[in-house]
Amino acid sequence: MSAAGAGVVLAGLITAAGPAVAAGPTAGAAAGAKCTPKIQVLGSIGDESYTRDMQRSQGVFDLGAGDLAVGVSGHKPVYWTGTAVHRVPLADPNQSGQVLAVNAHGLMVGILRGFGGTSLFTYQAGAAAITPLPDSDGSDLEADINDAGYVVSRSGSWTATVWKDGRKVRELPVPADAGPGTRITMVTGINNRGDILGMATQDHEVPETGEHLENTYPVLWPGDGTAARLLAPSGNDAYVQDLDESGRVVGYDWAGPWHEYRPWVWEPPLTGPGTTPGGLSSHPYATFEAISPTTNLSVGTAKFHPDEMTLPDQALLRAGSGPVKALPRLAAGQASMADAVSDADRVGGAAVNAKGKLKPVIWTCTTRQAYNPGS
């Protein structure tokens, strides 16, 4: 793992008490026996305002080997070694963006925003410059990378695309069983055996009847080279977010104007519809955003309707087949959210502190911190 400490360590570093979690893909239970349960507040730069929109000012979006984490700080793409924050070097310092994923070798994929729109890049931890990815888009804030260095996302031409070593190497087809007017809208994950996950949206009017067909479907491009296929939809519009090494898929569905979320899991061999484990008893809605590679830990965020905020958002965890549990807040009555999880029982995300500032955080030893609200 090349999680080098190179890069500029910036002002605003907050040191959390306790040792960093040991490196390596240790199983969650074994890692939990060795770590100290805590909320590790990471160094940050720039804007720390909190809003509930997708373009967050601070947060951890993926966890690498050892103490490497990646994400956003002050709307800039950054990575952390331990609690020290490092800028991803950009030719134009006025550009904003975020790092979305990192593999076991410290190779990252992220998004840049500028006057010309959005695009994707890769970056090796400690390198002097980024590598732009041709015909990339990134406006949906979705991309992933596996340990072999394959990057997946949607291209600027609305095609599911694979890049390697800075070059486009493959375009992925719309599944043959998709109906007319279907296009790929997001590509959200890739595992180490090469399974690729995404979503397709149908928007088609039947000429003979005037019927309008509109829906969103999960898509799987299997790593074994077999044909792409739609997964069985669950609930309303199913949004798949991540998959593990066994092919297990997590995500959520939603009804209404982007608030009535329910977490869902699709179990291998992915021949049937997904199921929902429910959310937190304290919140009516919830998402799953990520799953650990091999230990079946899923994380996400519990929510309320934005006009009926009885409680702030709260980071959540589900260990295997058990119930969904809450992760502790950084400050009482303040929001938190989880976006990344590792086999070492670490969860990455963001949380608001007692002063109302959004901070990038890592929960360590999470299965020992998780609790049932009201218990």
mmCIF file of C-alpha atoms in Angstrom:
data_model
loop_
_atom_site.group_PDB
_atom_site.id
_atom_site.type_symbol
_atom_site.label_atom_id
_atom_site.label_comp_id
_atom_site.label_asym_id
_atom_site.label_seq_id
_atom_site.Cartn_x
_atom_site.Cartn_y
_atom_site.Cartn_z
ATOM 1 C CA MET A 1 0.000 0.000 0.000
ATOM 2 C CA SER A 2 1.422 3.343 -1.025
ATOM 3 C CA ALA A 3 -0.495 5.532 1.387
ATOM 4 C CA ALA A 4 2.432 7.899 1.608
ATOM 5 C CA GLY A 5 2.399 10.890 3.867
ATOM 6 C CA ALA A 6 3.512 13.088 0.988
ATOM 7 C CA GLY A 7 1.435 16.169 0.332
ATOM 8 C CA VAL A 8 0.976 19.398 2.165
ATOM 9 C CA VAL A 9 -0.417 19.091 5.666
ATOM 10 C CA LEU A 10 -2.813 21.980 6.028
ATOM 11 C CA ALA A 11 -3.904 24.172 8.886
ATOM 12 C CA GLY A 12 -6.964 23.168 10.855
ATOM 13 C CA LEU A 13 -5.781 19.694 11.776
ATOM 14 C CA ILE A 14 -7.733 18.294 14.685
ATOM 15 C CA THR A 15 -6.059 15.425 16.465
ATOM 16 C CA ALA A 16 -8.375 12.808 17.924
ATOM 17 C CA ALA A 17 -7.351 10.802 20.959
ATOM 18 C CA GLY A 18 -6.452 7.150 20.559
ATOM 19 C CA PRO A 19 -4.404 5.108 18.110
ATOM 20 C CA ALA A 20 -5.243 4.610 14.460
ATOM 21 C CA VAL A 21 -6.823 1.309 13.451
ATOM 22 C CA ALA A 22 -4.297 -1.294 12.340
ATOM 23 C CA ALA A 23 -3.757 -1.734 8.611
ATOM 24 C CA GLY A 24 -5.109 -4.599 6.575
ATOM 25 C CA PRO A 25 -8.435 -6.180 5.649
ATOM 26 C CA THR A 26 -9.053 -7.698 9.084
ATOM 27 C CA ALA A 27 -12.520 -9.170 9.590
ATOM 28 C CA GLY A 28 -14.854 -6.801 11.402
ATOM 29 C CA ALA A 29 -15.176 -8.844 14.590
ATOM 30 C CA ALA A 30 -11.436 -9.419 14.908
ATOM 31 C CA ALA A 31 -10.690 -5.784 14.182
ATOM 32 C CA GLY A 32 -13.268 -4.735 16.756
ATOM 33 C CA ALA A 33 -11.424 -6.677 19.436
ATOM 34 C CA LYS A 34 -8.235 -4.680 18.766
ATOM 35 C CA CYS A 35 -9.507 -1.130 18.312
ATOM 36 C CA THR A 36 -10.711 1.637 20.592
ATOM 37 C CA PRO A 37 -14.293 2.794 19.961
ATOM 38 C CA LYS A 38 -14.247 6.509 19.148
ATOM 39 C CA ILE A 39 -15.239 9.181 16.650
ATOM 40 C CA GLN A 40 -12.018 10.331 15.024
ATOM 41 C CA VAL A 41 -12.295 13.945 13.798
ATOM 42 C CA LEU A 42 -10.043 14.505 10.788
ATOM 43 C CA GLY A 43 -8.201 17.622 9.725
ATOM 44 C CA SER A 44 -10.174 19.975 7.500
ATOM 45 C CA ILE A 45 -9.812 23.053 5.328
ATOM 46 C CA GLY A 46 -12.145 25.739 4.086
ATOM 47 C CA ASP A 47 -15.914 25.828 4.281
ATOM 48 C CA GLU A 48 -17.468 23.732 7.062
ATOM 49 C CA SER A 49 -21.108 24.631 6.468
ATOM 50 C CA TYR A 50 -23.715 21.892 6.675
ATOM 51 C CA THR A 51 -26.487 21.426 4.137
ATOM 52 C CA ARG A 52 -28.442 18.304 3.189
ATOM 53 C CA ASP A 53 -27.621 18.502 -0.526
ATOM 54 C CA MET A 54 -25.315 16.157 -2.453
ATOM 55 C CA GLN A 55 -22.380 18.571 -2.777
ATOM 56 C CA ARG A 56 -21.192 18.331 0.805
ATOM 57 C CA SER A 57 -18.471 20.662 2.076
ATOM 58 C CA GLN A 58 -16.742 18.003 4.230
ATOM 59 C CA GLY A 59 -16.745 14.230 4.434
ATOM 60 C CA VAL A 60 -15.020 10.865 4.042
ATOM 61 C CA PHE A 61 -16.264 8.943 0.996
ATOM 62 C CA ASP A 62 -13.984 5.893 1.036
ATOM 63 C CA LEU A 63 -11.428 4.136 3.224
ATOM 64 C CA GLY A 64 -8.157 2.732 1.893
ATOM 65 C CA ALA A 65 -5.588 0.421 3.399
ATOM 66 C CA GLY A 66 -4.082 1.377 6.738
ATOM 67 C CA ASP A 67 -5.037 4.888 7.815
ATOM 68 C CA LEU A 68 -5.742 6.274 4.321
ATOM 69 C CA ALA A 69 -9.119 7.919 3.715
ATOM 70 C CA VAL A 70 -10.429 10.045 0.842
ATOM 71 C CA GLY A 71 -13.184 12.575 0.355
ATOM 72 C CA VAL A 72 -13.836 16.303 0.383
ATOM 73 C CA SER A 73 -12.841 19.225 2.578
ATOM 74 C CA GLY A 74 -13.803 22.826 1.905
ATOM 75 C CA HIS A 75 -15.318 21.600 -1.399
ATOM 76 C CA LYS A 76 -11.829 20.491 -2.497
ATOM 77 C CA PRO A 77 -10.684 16.925 -3.291
ATOM 78 C CA VAL A 78 -8.528 15.674 -0.417
ATOM 79 C CA TYR A 79 -7.154 12.603 1.281
ATOM 80 C CA TRP A 80 -6.087 11.895 4.823
ATOM 81 C CA THR A 81 -3.290 9.875 6.370
ATOM 82 C CA GLY A 82 -4.373 9.385 9.936
ATOM 83 C CA THR A 83 -5.992 12.709 10.842
ATOM 84 C CA ALA A 84 -3.699 14.812 8.614
ATOM 85 C CA VAL A 85 -5.465 16.300 5.579
ATOM 86 C CA HIS A 86 -3.705 16.607 2.196
ATOM 87 C CA ARG A 87 -4.899 18.475 -0.869
ATOM 88 C CA VAL A 88 -5.046 16.625 -4.150
ATOM 89 C CA PRO A 89 -2.785 18.838 -6.336
ATOM 90 C CA LEU A 90 -4.781 20.685 -9.012
ATOM 91 C CA ALA A 91 -3.450 22.757 -11.890
ATOM 92 C CA ASP A 92 -6.224 25.271 -11.219
ATOM 93 C CA PRO A 93 -6.519 25.909 -7.472
ATOM 94 C CA ASN A 94 -9.942 27.494 -8.017
ATOM 95 C CA GLN A 95 -11.481 24.210 -9.085
ATOM 96 C CA SER A 96 -13.639 22.344 -6.614
ATOM 97 C CA GLY A 97 -14.340 18.634 -6.407
ATOM 98 C CA GLN A 98 -14.091 15.540 -4.273
ATOM 99 C CA VAL A 99 -12.436 12.129 -4.164
ATOM 100 C CA LEU A 100 -15.026 9.356 -4.349
ATOM 101 C CA ALA A 101 -13.072 6.113 -4.036
ATOM 102 C CA VAL A 102 -9.627 4.628 -3.410
ATOM 103 C CA ASN A 103 -8.218 1.160 -3.971
ATOM 104 C CA ALA A 104 -5.851 -0.912 -1.843
ATOM 105 C CA HIS A 105 -2.811 0.634 -3.596
ATOM 106 C CA GLY A 106 -3.702 4.271 -2.903
ATOM 107 C CA LEU A 107 -5.047 4.991 -6.406
ATOM 108 C CA MET A 108 -8.029 7.337 -6.201
ATOM 109 C CA VAL A 109 -10.814 8.465 -8.496
ATOM 110 C CA GLY A 110 -12.498 11.820 -8.059
ATOM 111 C CA ILE A 111 -14.510 14.613 -9.627
ATOM 112 C CA LEU A 112 -13.475 18.110 -10.661
ATOM 113 C CA ARG A 113 -15.820 21.042 -11.188
ATOM 114 C CA GLY A 114 -14.841 24.096 -13.194
ATOM 115 C CA PHE A 115 -16.093 26.566 -15.771
ATOM 116 C CA GLY A 116 -16.056 23.786 -18.355
ATOM 117 C CA GLY A 117 -18.343 21.518 -16.329
ATOM 118 C CA THR A 118 -17.465 18.335 -14.446
ATOM 119 C CA SER A 119 -14.981 15.569 -15.212
ATOM 120 C CA LEU A 120 -13.215 12.640 -13.549
ATOM 121 C CA PHE A 121 -9.576 12.166 -12.603
ATOM 122 C CA THR A 122 -7.357 9.572 -10.992
ATOM 123 C CA TYR A 123 -4.639 10.349 -8.493
ATOM 124 C CA GLN A 124 -2.010 8.229 -6.791
ATOM 125 C CA ALA A 125 -1.498 9.162 -3.148
ATOM 126 C CA GLY A 126 1.593 11.357 -2.872
ATOM 127 C CA ALA A 127 1.969 12.034 -6.635
ATOM 128 C CA ALA A 128 2.656 15.482 -8.074
ATOM 129 C CA ALA A 129 -0.386 15.674 -10.372
ATOM 130 C CA ILE A 130 -3.723 14.156 -11.259
ATOM 131 C CA THR A 131 -4.564 12.211 -14.439
ATOM 132 C CA PRO A 132 -7.735 13.463 -16.215
ATOM 133 C CA LEU A 133 -9.994 10.752 -17.665
ATOM 134 C CA PRO A 134 -11.105 11.365 -21.264
ATOM 135 C CA ASP A 135 -14.844 11.591 -22.098
ATOM 136 C CA SER A 136 -15.763 11.499 -18.429
ATOM 137 C CA ASP A 137 -18.595 13.343 -16.768
ATOM 138 C CA GLY A 138 -18.968 12.967 -13.005
ATOM 139 C CA SER A 139 -21.982 15.255 -12.662
ATOM 140 C CA ASP A 140 -23.905 12.469 -10.900
ATOM 141 C CA LEU A 141 -21.154 12.220 -8.229
ATOM 142 C CA GLU A 142 -20.701 8.501 -8.903
ATOM 143 C CA ALA A 143 -17.510 6.584 -9.762
ATOM 144 C CA ASP A 144 -15.559 3.653 -8.353
ATOM 145 C CA ILE A 145 -12.188 1.908 -8.711
ATOM 146 C CA ASN A 146 -11.051 -1.642 -7.929
ATOM 147 C CA ASP A 147 -7.673 -2.953 -6.825
ATOM 148 C CA ALA A 148 -6.649 -3.717 -10.430
ATOM 149 C CA GLY A 149 -7.019 -0.010 -11.231
ATOM 150 C CA TYR A 150 -10.190 -0.186 -13.328
ATOM 151 C CA VAL A 151 -12.349 2.926 -12.988
ATOM 152 C CA VAL A 152 -16.066 2.838 -13.748
ATOM 153 C CA SER A 153 -18.525 5.675 -14.206
ATOM 154 C CA ARG A 154 -20.883 7.165 -16.744
ATOM 155 C CA SER A 155 -19.277 9.006 -19.636
ATOM 156 C CA GLY A 156 -20.277 12.378 -20.999
ATOM 157 C CA SER A 157 -22.205 10.573 -23.748
ATOM 158 C CA TRP A 158 -24.429 8.725 -21.219
ATOM 159 C CA THR A 159 -22.596 5.435 -21.639
ATOM 160 C CA ALA A 160 -21.351 3.121 -18.893
ATOM 161 C CA THR A 161 -17.578 3.306 -19.299
ATOM 162 C CA VAL A 162 -14.404 1.680 -17.960
ATOM 163 C CA TRP A 163 -11.014 3.423 -17.803
ATOM 164 C CA LYS A 164 -7.563 2.011 -17.013
ATOM 165 C CA ASP A 165 -4.233 3.854 -16.738
ATOM 166 C CA GLY A 166 -5.874 7.110 -17.833
ATOM 167 C CA ARG A 167 -7.444 5.646 -20.990
ATOM 168 C CA LYS A 168 -10.969 4.622 -21.887
ATOM 169 C CA VAL A 169 -10.812 0.853 -22.421
ATOM 170 C CA ARG A 170 -14.431 -0.267 -22.668
ATOM 171 C CA GLU A 171 -18.013 0.893 -23.080
ATOM 172 C CA LEU A 172 -20.690 -1.248 -21.444
ATOM 173 C CA PRO A 173 -23.966 -2.065 -23.213
ATOM 174 C CA VAL A 174 -27.501 -1.392 -22.083
ATOM 175 C CA PRO A 175 -28.919 -4.808 -21.075
ATOM 176 C CA ALA A 176 -30.752 -6.590 -23.857
ATOM 177 C CA ASP A 177 -33.791 -7.078 -21.625
ATOM 178 C CA ALA A 178 -34.180 -3.325 -21.117
ATOM 179 C CA GLY A 179 -37.174 -1.762 -22.798
ATOM 180 C CA PRO A 180 -37.135 0.957 -25.472
ATOM 181 C CA GLY A 181 -35.980 4.402 -24.394
ATOM 182 C CA THR A 182 -33.635 3.024 -21.720
ATOM 183 C CA ARG A 183 -30.246 4.605 -21.077
ATOM 184 C CA ILE A 184 -27.594 4.274 -18.388
ATOM 185 C CA THR A 185 -27.899 7.049 -15.829
ATOM 186 C CA MET A 186 -25.299 6.041 -13.226
ATOM 187 C CA VAL A 187 -22.447 3.576 -12.697
ATOM 188 C CA THR A 188 -21.890 3.213 -8.983
ATOM 189 C CA GLY A 189 -19.546 0.324 -8.165
ATOM 190 C CA ILE A 190 -17.007 -2.303 -9.183
ATOM 191 C CA ASN A 191 -15.573 -5.153 -7.110
ATOM 192 C CA ASN A 192 -12.303 -7.033 -7.495
ATOM 193 C CA ARG A 193 -13.768 -9.837 -9.570
ATOM 194 C CA GLY A 194 -14.945 -7.227 -12.074
ATOM 195 C CA ASP A 195 -18.686 -7.099 -11.406
ATOM 196 C CA ILE A 196 -19.927 -3.604 -12.272
ATOM 197 C CA LEU A 197 -23.048 -2.026 -10.825
ATOM 198 C CA GLY A 198 -25.198 0.785 -12.126
ATOM 199 C CA MET A 199 -28.634 2.090 -12.913
ATOM 200 C CA ALA A 200 -30.697 2.485 -16.072
ATOM 201 C CA THR A 201 -33.695 4.734 -16.587
ATOM 202 C CA GLN A 202 -36.475 4.138 -19.080
ATOM 203 C CA ASP A 203 -38.294 7.165 -20.474
ATOM 204 C CA HIS A 204 -40.449 6.112 -23.414
ATOM 205 C CA GLU A 205 -43.828 6.928 -24.854
ATOM 206 C CA VAL A 206 -45.589 4.050 -26.643
ATOM 207 C CA PRO A 207 -46.640 5.478 -30.040
ATOM 208 C CA GLU A 208 -49.681 3.255 -30.404
ATOM 209 C CA THR A 209 -51.220 4.033 -27.006
ATOM 210 C CA GLY A 210 -49.522 7.176 -25.718
ATOM 211 C CA GLU A 211 -48.578 5.268 -22.554
ATOM 212 C CA HIS A 212 -45.527 6.789 -20.840
ATOM 213 C CA LEU A 213 -43.061 4.184 -19.530
ATOM 214 C CA GLU A 214 -40.773 5.661 -16.873
ATOM 215 C CA ASN A 215 -38.802 3.781 -14.221
ATOM 216 C CA THR A 216 -35.318 3.240 -12.820
ATOM 217 C CA TYR A 217 -33.722 -0.217 -12.698
ATOM 218 C CA PRO A 218 -30.543 -1.657 -11.159
ATOM 219 C CA VAL A 219 -28.056 -3.005 -13.714
ATOM 220 C CA LEU A 220 -25.305 -5.594 -13.304
ATOM 221 C CA TRP A 221 -22.456 -6.181 -15.746
ATOM 222 C CA PRO A 222 -21.003 -9.501 -14.460
ATOM 223 C CA GLY A 223 -17.231 -9.810 -14.181
ATOM 224 C CA ASP A 224 -17.319 -13.271 -15.782
ATOM 225 C CA GLY A 225 -18.206 -11.747 -19.149
ATOM 226 C CA THR A 226 -21.805 -12.941 -19.273
ATOM 227 C CA ALA A 227 -24.454 -10.583 -20.570
ATOM 228 C CA ALA A 228 -25.473 -7.435 -18.734
ATOM 229 C CA ARG A 229 -28.826 -7.732 -17.006
ATOM 230 C CA LEU A 230 -31.388 -5.769 -15.099
ATOM 231 C CA LEU A 231 -31.863 -6.728 -11.461
ATOM 232 C CA ALA A 232 -35.372 -7.253 -10.188
ATOM 233 C CA PRO A 233 -36.725 -3.865 -9.089
ATOM 234 C CA SER A 234 -37.781 -3.454 -5.484
ATOM 235 C CA GLY A 235 -40.301 -0.991 -4.134
ATOM 236 C CA ASN A 236 -40.358 2.174 -6.190
ATOM 237 C CA ASP A 237 -37.240 3.481 -7.974
ATOM 238 C CA ALA A 238 -34.287 1.363 -6.817
ATOM 239 C CA TYR A 239 -30.944 3.151 -6.489
ATOM 240 C CA VAL A 240 -28.060 0.707 -6.049
ATOM 241 C CA GLN A 241 -24.994 2.219 -4.403
ATOM 242 C CA ASP A 242 -22.345 -0.450 -3.739
ATOM 243 C CA LEU A 243 -21.486 -4.151 -3.978
ATOM 244 C CA ASP A 244 -19.114 -6.429 -2.077
ATOM 245 C CA GLU A 245 -16.755 -9.195 -3.215
ATOM 246 C CA SER A 246 -19.514 -11.820 -3.055
ATOM 247 C CA GLY A 247 -21.754 -9.751 -5.322
ATOM 248 C CA ARG A 248 -24.111 -8.592 -2.568
ATOM 249 C CA VAL A 249 -25.653 -5.228 -3.490
ATOM 250 C CA VAL A 250 -26.894 -2.434 -1.226
ATOM 251 C CA GLY A 251 -28.795 0.740 -1.949
ATOM 252 C CA TYR A 252 -32.192 2.263 -1.388
ATOM 253 C CA ASP A 253 -35.465 3.062 -3.046
ATOM 254 C CA TRP A 254 -37.450 6.224 -2.782
ATOM 255 C CA ALA A 255 -40.938 7.564 -3.287
ATOM 256 C CA GLY A 256 -41.890 11.200 -3.511
ATOM 257 C CA PRO A 257 -39.560 14.155 -4.058
ATOM 258 C CA TRP A 258 -36.247 12.707 -2.879
ATOM 259 C CA HIS A 259 -36.995 12.032 0.760
ATOM 260 C CA GLU A 260 -38.947 8.802 1.344
ATOM 261 C CA TYR A 261 -35.919 6.501 1.352
ATOM 262 C CA ARG A 262 -35.840 2.822 2.359
ATOM 263 C CA PRO A 263 -32.595 0.773 2.530
ATOM 264 C CA TRP A 264 -32.461 -2.378 0.405
ATOM 265 C CA VAL A 265 -30.186 -5.408 -0.002
ATOM 266 C CA TRP A 266 -29.939 -7.746 -2.992
ATOM 267 C CA GLU A 267 -28.379 -11.109 -2.123
ATOM 268 C CA PRO A 268 -26.337 -13.274 -4.557
ATOM 269 C CA PRO A 269 -27.033 -14.688 -7.086
ATOM 270 C CA LEU A 270 -29.193 -11.577 -7.611
ATOM 271 C CA THR A 271 -31.977 -13.469 -9.345
ATOM 272 C CA GLY A 272 -34.774 -12.132 -7.133
ATOM 273 C CA PRO A 273 -35.918 -8.793 -5.803
ATOM 274 C CA GLY A 274 -34.122 -7.068 -2.971
ATOM 275 C CA THR A 275 -35.385 -6.929 0.582
ATOM 276 C CA THR A 276 -35.392 -4.138 3.129
ATOM 277 C CA PRO A 277 -34.218 -4.622 6.726
ATOM 278 C CA GLY A 278 -36.010 -1.436 7.765
ATOM 279 C CA GLY A 279 -34.347 1.619 9.224
ATOM 280 C CA LEU A 280 -33.868 3.164 12.636
ATOM 281 C CA SER A 281 -36.848 3.248 14.967
ATOM 282 C CA SER A 282 -36.149 6.954 15.500
ATOM 283 C CA HIS A 283 -36.415 7.987 11.821
ATOM 284 C CA PRO A 284 -38.952 7.143 9.104
ATOM 285 C CA TYR A 285 -36.484 6.983 6.207
ATOM 286 C CA ALA A 286 -32.960 5.629 5.624
ATOM 287 C CA THR A 287 -30.390 4.761 2.948
ATOM 288 C CA PHE A 288 -27.580 2.279 2.487
ATOM 289 C CA GLU A 289 -24.588 3.985 0.825
ATOM 290 C CA ALA A 290 -21.765 1.431 1.122
ATOM 291 C CA ILE A 291 -20.916 -2.145 2.088
ATOM 292 C CA SER A 292 -17.597 -3.535 3.341
ATOM 293 C CA PRO A 293 -15.702 -5.801 0.906
ATOM 294 C CA THR A 294 -16.006 -9.099 2.826
ATOM 295 C CA THR A 295 -17.549 -8.600 6.295
ATOM 296 C CA ASN A 296 -21.125 -7.642 5.321
ATOM 297 C CA LEU A 297 -21.239 -4.313 7.151
ATOM 298 C CA SER A 298 -23.576 -1.803 5.494
ATOM 299 C CA VAL A 299 -23.744 1.898 6.317
ATOM 300 C CA GLY A 300 -25.899 4.853 5.408
ATOM 301 C CA THR A 301 -27.993 7.626 6.869
ATOM 302 C CA ALA A 302 -31.356 7.808 8.622
ATOM 303 C CA LYS A 303 -33.520 10.758 7.568
ATOM 304 C CA PHE A 304 -36.692 12.741 8.055
ATOM 305 C CA HIS A 305 -38.682 14.689 5.481
ATOM 306 C CA PRO A 306 -36.817 17.999 5.028
ATOM 307 C CA ASP A 307 -39.948 19.935 6.043
ATOM 308 C CA GLU A 308 -40.546 17.782 9.122
ATOM 309 C CA MET A 309 -37.139 17.561 10.786
ATOM 310 C CA THR A 310 -38.154 16.007 14.083
ATOM 311 C CA LEU A 311 -34.566 14.767 14.442
ATOM 312 C CA PRO A 312 -31.421 15.550 12.431
ATOM 313 C CA ASP A 313 -29.994 12.933 10.062
ATOM 314 C CA GLN A 314 -28.030 10.158 11.785
ATOM 315 C CA ALA A 315 -25.346 7.747 10.563
ATOM 316 C CA LEU A 316 -26.375 4.093 10.726
ATOM 317 C CA LEU A 317 -24.820 0.643 10.534
ATOM 318 C CA ARG A 318 -26.102 -2.869 9.852
ATOM 319 C CA ALA A 319 -23.893 -5.839 10.722
ATOM 320 C CA GLY A 320 -24.778 -8.785 8.504
ATOM 321 C CA SER A 321 -28.349 -9.950 8.892
ATOM 322 C CA GLY A 322 -28.991 -8.058 12.102
ATOM 323 C CA PRO A 323 -31.051 -4.934 12.679
ATOM 324 C CA VAL A 324 -30.076 -1.457 11.568
ATOM 325 C CA LYS A 325 -28.420 0.455 14.429
ATOM 326 C CA ALA A 326 -27.405 4.058 15.016
ATOM 327 C CA LEU A 327 -23.854 5.346 15.248
ATOM 328 C CA PRO A 328 -23.128 7.970 17.918
ATOM 329 C CA ARG A 329 -23.416 11.625 17.013
ATOM 330 C CA LEU A 330 -20.411 13.921 17.315
ATOM 331 C CA ALA A 331 -22.554 16.356 19.317
ATOM 332 C CA ALA A 332 -25.993 15.954 20.832
ATOM 333 C CA GLY A 333 -28.789 17.106 18.546
ATOM 334 C CA GLN A 334 -26.481 17.515 15.522
ATOM 335 C CA ALA A 335 -26.543 15.680 12.191
ATOM 336 C CA SER A 336 -24.267 12.864 11.048
ATOM 337 C CA MET A 337 -24.000 10.713 7.907
ATOM 338 C CA ALA A 338 -22.049 7.603 6.837
ATOM 339 C CA ASP A 339 -20.712 6.987 3.323
ATOM 340 C CA ALA A 340 -17.865 4.452 3.627
ATOM 341 C CA VAL A 341 -17.065 1.247 5.519
ATOM 342 C CA SER A 342 -14.068 -1.082 5.647
ATOM 343 C CA ASP A 343 -13.409 -4.680 6.687
ATOM 344 C CA ALA A 344 -11.478 -3.244 9.656
ATOM 345 C CA ASP A 345 -14.762 -2.115 11.323
ATOM 346 C CA ARG A 346 -14.209 1.544 10.398
ATOM 347 C CA VAL A 347 -16.914 3.837 9.016
ATOM 348 C CA GLY A 348 -16.255 7.117 7.239
ATOM 349 C CA GLY A 349 -18.566 10.072 6.832
ATOM 350 C CA ALA A 350 -19.239 13.474 8.309
ATOM 351 C CA ALA A 351 -20.794 14.901 11.453
ATOM 352 C CA VAL A 352 -21.744 18.303 12.807
ATOM 353 C CA ASN A 353 -20.009 19.404 15.993
ATOM 354 C CA ALA A 354 -21.402 21.414 18.907
ATOM 355 C CA LYS A 355 -20.554 24.676 17.110
ATOM 356 C CA GLY A 356 -22.580 23.707 14.038
ATOM 357 C CA LYS A 357 -19.530 22.977 11.877
ATOM 358 C CA LEU A 358 -19.469 19.955 9.567
ATOM 359 C CA LYS A 359 -16.402 17.781 10.158
ATOM 360 C CA PRO A 360 -14.985 14.756 8.301
ATOM 361 C CA VAL A 361 -15.015 11.819 10.705
ATOM 362 C CA ILE A 362 -14.202 8.136 11.058
ATOM 363 C CA TRP A 363 -15.978 5.917 13.560
ATOM 364 C CA THR A 364 -13.632 3.169 14.752
ATOM 365 C CA CYS A 365 -14.666 -0.164 16.228
ATOM 366 C CA THR A 366 -18.142 0.586 14.920
ATOM 367 C CA THR A 367 -19.896 -2.674 15.760
ATOM 368 C CA ARG A 368 -19.158 -1.944 19.421
ATOM 369 C CA GLN A 369 -20.368 1.668 19.129
ATOM 370 C CA ALA A 370 -23.635 0.971 17.290
ATOM 371 C CA TYR A 371 -26.799 1.069 19.388
ATOM 372 C CA ASN A 372 -30.574 0.837 19.151
ATOM 373 C CA PRO A 373 -32.171 4.303 19.490
ATOM 374 C CA GLY A 374 -34.265 4.522 22.633
ATOM 375 C CA SER A 375 -32.548 1.567 24.292
#
